[in-house]
XYZ file of N, CA and C in Angstrom:
384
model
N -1.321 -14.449 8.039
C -0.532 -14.169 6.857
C -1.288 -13.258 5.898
N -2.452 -13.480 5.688
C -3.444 -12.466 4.868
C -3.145 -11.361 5.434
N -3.667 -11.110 6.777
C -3.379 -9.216 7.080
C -2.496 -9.158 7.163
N -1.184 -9.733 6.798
C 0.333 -8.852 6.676
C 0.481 -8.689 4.990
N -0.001 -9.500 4.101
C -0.293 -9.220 2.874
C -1.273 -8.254 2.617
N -2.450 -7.712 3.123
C -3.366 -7.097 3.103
C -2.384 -5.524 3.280
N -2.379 -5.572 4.312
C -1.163 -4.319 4.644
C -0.159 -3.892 3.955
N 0.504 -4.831 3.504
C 1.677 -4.439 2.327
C 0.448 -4.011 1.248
N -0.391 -4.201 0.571
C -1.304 -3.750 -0.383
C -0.864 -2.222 -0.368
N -2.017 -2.256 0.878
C -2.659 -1.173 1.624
C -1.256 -0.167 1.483
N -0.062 -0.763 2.080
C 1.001 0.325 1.959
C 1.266 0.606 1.053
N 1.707 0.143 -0.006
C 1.815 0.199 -1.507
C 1.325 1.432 -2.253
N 0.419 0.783 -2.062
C -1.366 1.854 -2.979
C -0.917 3.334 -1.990
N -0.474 3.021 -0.900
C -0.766 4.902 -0.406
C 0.627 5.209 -0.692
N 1.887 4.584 -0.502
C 2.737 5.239 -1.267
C 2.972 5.686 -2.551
N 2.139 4.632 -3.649
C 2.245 5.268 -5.024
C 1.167 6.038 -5.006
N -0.109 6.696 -4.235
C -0.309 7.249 -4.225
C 0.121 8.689 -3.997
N 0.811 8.685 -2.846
C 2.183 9.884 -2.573
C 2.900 10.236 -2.888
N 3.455 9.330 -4.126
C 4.336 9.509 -5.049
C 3.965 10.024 -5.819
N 2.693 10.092 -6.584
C 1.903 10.748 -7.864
C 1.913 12.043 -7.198
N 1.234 11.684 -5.556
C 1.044 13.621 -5.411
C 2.063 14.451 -5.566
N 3.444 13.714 -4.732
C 4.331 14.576 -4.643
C 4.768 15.285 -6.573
N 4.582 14.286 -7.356
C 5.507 14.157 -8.619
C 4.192 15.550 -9.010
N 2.807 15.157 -9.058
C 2.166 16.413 -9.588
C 1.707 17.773 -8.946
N 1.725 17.622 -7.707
C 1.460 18.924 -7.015
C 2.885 19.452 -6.235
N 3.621 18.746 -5.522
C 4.540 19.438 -4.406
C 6.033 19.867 -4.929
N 6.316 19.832 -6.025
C 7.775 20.159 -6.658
C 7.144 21.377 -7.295
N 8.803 22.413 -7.326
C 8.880 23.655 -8.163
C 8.047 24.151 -9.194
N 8.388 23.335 -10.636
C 7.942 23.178 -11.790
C 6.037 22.943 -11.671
N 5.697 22.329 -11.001
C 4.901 21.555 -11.353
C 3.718 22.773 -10.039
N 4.093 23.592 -9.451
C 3.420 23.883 -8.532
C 3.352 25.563 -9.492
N 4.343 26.089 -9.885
C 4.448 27.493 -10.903
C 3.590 27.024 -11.835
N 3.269 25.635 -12.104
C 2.263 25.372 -13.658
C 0.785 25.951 -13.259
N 1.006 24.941 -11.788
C -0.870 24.788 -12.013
C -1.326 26.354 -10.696
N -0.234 26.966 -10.457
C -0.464 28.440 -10.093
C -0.569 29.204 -11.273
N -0.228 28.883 -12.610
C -0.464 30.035 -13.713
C -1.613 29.021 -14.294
N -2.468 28.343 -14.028
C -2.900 27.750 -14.551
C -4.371 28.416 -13.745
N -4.236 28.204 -12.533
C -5.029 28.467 -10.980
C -5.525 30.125 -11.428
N -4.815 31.007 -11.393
C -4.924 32.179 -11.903
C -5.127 32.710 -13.085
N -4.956 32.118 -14.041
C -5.770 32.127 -15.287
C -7.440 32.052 -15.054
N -7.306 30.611 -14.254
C -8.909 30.671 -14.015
C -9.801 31.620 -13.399
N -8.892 31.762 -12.269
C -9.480 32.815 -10.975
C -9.995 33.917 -11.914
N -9.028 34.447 -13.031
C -9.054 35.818 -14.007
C -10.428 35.473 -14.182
N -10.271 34.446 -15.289
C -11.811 34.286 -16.370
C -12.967 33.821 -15.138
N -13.502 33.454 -13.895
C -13.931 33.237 -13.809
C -14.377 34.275 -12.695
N -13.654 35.706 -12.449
C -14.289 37.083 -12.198
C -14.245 37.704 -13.069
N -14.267 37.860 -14.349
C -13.868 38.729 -15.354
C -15.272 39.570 -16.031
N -16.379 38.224 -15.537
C -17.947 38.866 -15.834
C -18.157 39.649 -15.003
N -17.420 40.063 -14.021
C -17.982 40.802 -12.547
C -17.607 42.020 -13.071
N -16.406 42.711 -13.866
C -15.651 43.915 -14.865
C -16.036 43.888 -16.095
N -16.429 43.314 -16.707
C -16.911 43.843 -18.379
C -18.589 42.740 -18.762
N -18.544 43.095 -19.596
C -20.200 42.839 -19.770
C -20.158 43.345 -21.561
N -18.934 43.463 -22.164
C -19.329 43.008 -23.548
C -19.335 41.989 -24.427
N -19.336 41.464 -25.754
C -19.852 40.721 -25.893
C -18.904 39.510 -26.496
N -17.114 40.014 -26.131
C -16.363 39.288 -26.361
C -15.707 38.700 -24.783
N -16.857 38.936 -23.845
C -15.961 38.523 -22.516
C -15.845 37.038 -22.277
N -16.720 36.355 -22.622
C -16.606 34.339 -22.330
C -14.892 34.513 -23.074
N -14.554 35.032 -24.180
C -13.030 34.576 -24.909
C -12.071 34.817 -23.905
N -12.136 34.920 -22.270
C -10.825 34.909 -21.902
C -10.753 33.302 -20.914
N -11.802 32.624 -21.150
C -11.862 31.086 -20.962
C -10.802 30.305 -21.922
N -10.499 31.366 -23.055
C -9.388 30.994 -23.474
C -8.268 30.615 -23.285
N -7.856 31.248 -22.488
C -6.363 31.253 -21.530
C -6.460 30.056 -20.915
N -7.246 29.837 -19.778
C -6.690 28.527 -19.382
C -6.959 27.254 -19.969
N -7.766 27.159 -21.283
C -7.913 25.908 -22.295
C -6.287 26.071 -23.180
N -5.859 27.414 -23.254
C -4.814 27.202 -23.989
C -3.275 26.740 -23.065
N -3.565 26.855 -21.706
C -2.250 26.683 -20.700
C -2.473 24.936 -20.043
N -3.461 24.720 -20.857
C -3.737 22.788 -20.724
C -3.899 22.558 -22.141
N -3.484 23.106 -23.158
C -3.892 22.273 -24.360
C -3.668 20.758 -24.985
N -2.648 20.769 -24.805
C -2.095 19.088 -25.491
C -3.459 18.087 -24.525
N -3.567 18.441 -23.424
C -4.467 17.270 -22.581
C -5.622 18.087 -22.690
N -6.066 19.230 -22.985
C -7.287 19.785 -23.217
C -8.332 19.486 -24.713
N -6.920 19.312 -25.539
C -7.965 19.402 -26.539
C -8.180 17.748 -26.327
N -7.894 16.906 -25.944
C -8.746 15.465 -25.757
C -10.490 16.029 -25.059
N -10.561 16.726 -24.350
C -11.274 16.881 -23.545
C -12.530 17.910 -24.668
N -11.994 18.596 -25.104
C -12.686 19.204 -26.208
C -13.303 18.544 -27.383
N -12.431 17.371 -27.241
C -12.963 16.584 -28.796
C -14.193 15.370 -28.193
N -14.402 15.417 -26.638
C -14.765 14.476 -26.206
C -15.829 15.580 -26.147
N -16.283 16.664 -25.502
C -17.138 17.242 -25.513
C -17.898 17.920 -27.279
N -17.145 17.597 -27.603
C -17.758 18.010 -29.500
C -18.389 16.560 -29.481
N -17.581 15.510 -29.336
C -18.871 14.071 -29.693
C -20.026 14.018 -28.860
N -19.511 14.140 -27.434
C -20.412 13.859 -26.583
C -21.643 14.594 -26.785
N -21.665 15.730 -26.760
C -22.444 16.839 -26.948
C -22.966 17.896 -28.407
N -22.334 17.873 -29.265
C -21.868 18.065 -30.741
C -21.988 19.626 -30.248
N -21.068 19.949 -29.781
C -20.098 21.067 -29.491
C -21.047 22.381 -28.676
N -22.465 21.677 -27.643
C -23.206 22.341 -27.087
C -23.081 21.706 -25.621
N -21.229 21.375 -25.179
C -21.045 20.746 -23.825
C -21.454 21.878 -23.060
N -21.842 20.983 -21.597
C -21.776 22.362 -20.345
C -20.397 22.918 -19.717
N -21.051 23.861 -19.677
C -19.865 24.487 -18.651
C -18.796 23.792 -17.550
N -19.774 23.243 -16.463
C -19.246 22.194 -15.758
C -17.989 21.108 -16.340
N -18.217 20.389 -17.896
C -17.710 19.759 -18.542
C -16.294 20.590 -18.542
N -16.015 21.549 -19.256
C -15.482 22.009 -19.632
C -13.705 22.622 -18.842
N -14.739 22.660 -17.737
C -14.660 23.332 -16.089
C -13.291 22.503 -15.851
N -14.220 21.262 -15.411
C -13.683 20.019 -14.817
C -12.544 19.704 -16.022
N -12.651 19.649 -17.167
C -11.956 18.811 -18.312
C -10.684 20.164 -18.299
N -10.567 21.290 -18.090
C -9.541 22.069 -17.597
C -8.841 22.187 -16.591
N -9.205 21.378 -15.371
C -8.526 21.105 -14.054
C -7.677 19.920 -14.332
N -8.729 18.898 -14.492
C -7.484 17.452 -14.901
C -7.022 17.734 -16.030
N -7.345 18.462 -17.234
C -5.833 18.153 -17.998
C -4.766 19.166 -17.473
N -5.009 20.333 -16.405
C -3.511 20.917 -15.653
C -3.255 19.415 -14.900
N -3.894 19.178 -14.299
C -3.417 17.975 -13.118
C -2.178 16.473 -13.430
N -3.153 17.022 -14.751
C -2.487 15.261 -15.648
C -0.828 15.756 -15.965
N -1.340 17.240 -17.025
C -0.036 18.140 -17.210
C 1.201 18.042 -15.967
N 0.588 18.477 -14.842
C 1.153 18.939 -13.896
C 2.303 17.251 -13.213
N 1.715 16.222 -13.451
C 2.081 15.232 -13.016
C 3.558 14.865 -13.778
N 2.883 15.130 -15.669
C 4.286 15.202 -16.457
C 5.288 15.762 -16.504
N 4.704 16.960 -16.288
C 6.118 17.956 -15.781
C 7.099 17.402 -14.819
N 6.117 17.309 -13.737
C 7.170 16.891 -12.372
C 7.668 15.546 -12.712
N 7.212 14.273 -13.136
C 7.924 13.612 -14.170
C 9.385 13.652 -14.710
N 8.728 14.769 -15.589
C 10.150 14.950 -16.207
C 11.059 16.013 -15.686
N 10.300 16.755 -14.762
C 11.354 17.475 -13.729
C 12.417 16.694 -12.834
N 11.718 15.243 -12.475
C 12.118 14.727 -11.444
C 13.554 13.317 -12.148
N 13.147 13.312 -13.518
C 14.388 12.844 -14.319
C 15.066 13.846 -14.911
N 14.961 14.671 -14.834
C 16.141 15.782 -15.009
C 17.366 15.867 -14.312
N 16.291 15.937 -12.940
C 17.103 15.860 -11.654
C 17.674 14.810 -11.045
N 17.247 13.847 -11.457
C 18.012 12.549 -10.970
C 19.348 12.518 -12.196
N 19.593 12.945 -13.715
C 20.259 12.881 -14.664
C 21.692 13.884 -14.405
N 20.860 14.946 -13.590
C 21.784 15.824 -13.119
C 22.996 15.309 -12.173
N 22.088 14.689 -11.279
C 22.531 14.600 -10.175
C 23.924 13.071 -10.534
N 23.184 12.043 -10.897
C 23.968 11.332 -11.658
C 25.446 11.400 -11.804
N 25.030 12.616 -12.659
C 26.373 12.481 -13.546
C 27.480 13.544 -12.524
N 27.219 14.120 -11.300
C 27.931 15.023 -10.535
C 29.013 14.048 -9.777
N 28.635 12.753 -9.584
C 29.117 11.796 -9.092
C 30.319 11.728 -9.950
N 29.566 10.957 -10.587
C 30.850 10.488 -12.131
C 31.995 11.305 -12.580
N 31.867 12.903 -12.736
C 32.942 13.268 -13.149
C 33.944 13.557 -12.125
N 35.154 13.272 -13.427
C 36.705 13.694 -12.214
C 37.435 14.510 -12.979
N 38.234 14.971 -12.492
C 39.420 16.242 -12.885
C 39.716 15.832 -14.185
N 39.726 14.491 -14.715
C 40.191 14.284 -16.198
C 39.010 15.155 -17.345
N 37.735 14.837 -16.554
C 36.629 14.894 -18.057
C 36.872 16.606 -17.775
């Protein structure tokens, strides 16, 4: 009886795991995010390889500003943590998961859109 309970766990955990992926990486919305998100980075992170003056780190801008709402947590955590001399790495990483986190909400609320849509296609008749 344990390993058939053990197993249902086990199934559980990897379906809501599959469910998160699908909801943040594999839908429309949510895959156009973290591709303008993906390419933002790719930009700023060849951009030293083409210029070499002394405003080039400011296009790290872009992708802190295409994660902001979940970025600036990550910013305010690196101002305490560090008093605003975080590493790079930090920064790096704290711009991937807040697209990721982003990316999950979207599809979220992409995915009740679409169920709201869909819904109500049922319901109506020639009267409404």
């Amino acid at each position: 009886m344990t390993k058939t309970k053990t197993k249902t766990k086990t199934t559980t955990l990897t379906t809501r795991i599959r469910a998160l992926t699908r909801l943040s990486v594999t839908n429309r919305v949510s895959a156009v995010y973290l591709g303008l998100v993906g390419g933002a980075m790719a930009v700023a992170a060849a951009q030293p390889l083409f210029a070499t003056g002394p405003d080039a780190s400011l296009i790290w801008v872009w992708p802190a500003l295409f994660t902001f709402p979940a970025f600036g947590f990550v910013a305010w955590l690196g101002e305490a943590g560090w008093g605003g001399d975080a590493p790079t790495w930090f920064f790096i990483g704290g711009i991937v998961l807040s697209a990721l986190v982003q990316s999950l909400a979207l599809g979220a609320v992409w995915r009740a859109l679409r169920g709201r849509r869909g819904g109500r296609a049922h319901h109506l008749t020639t009267a409404n």
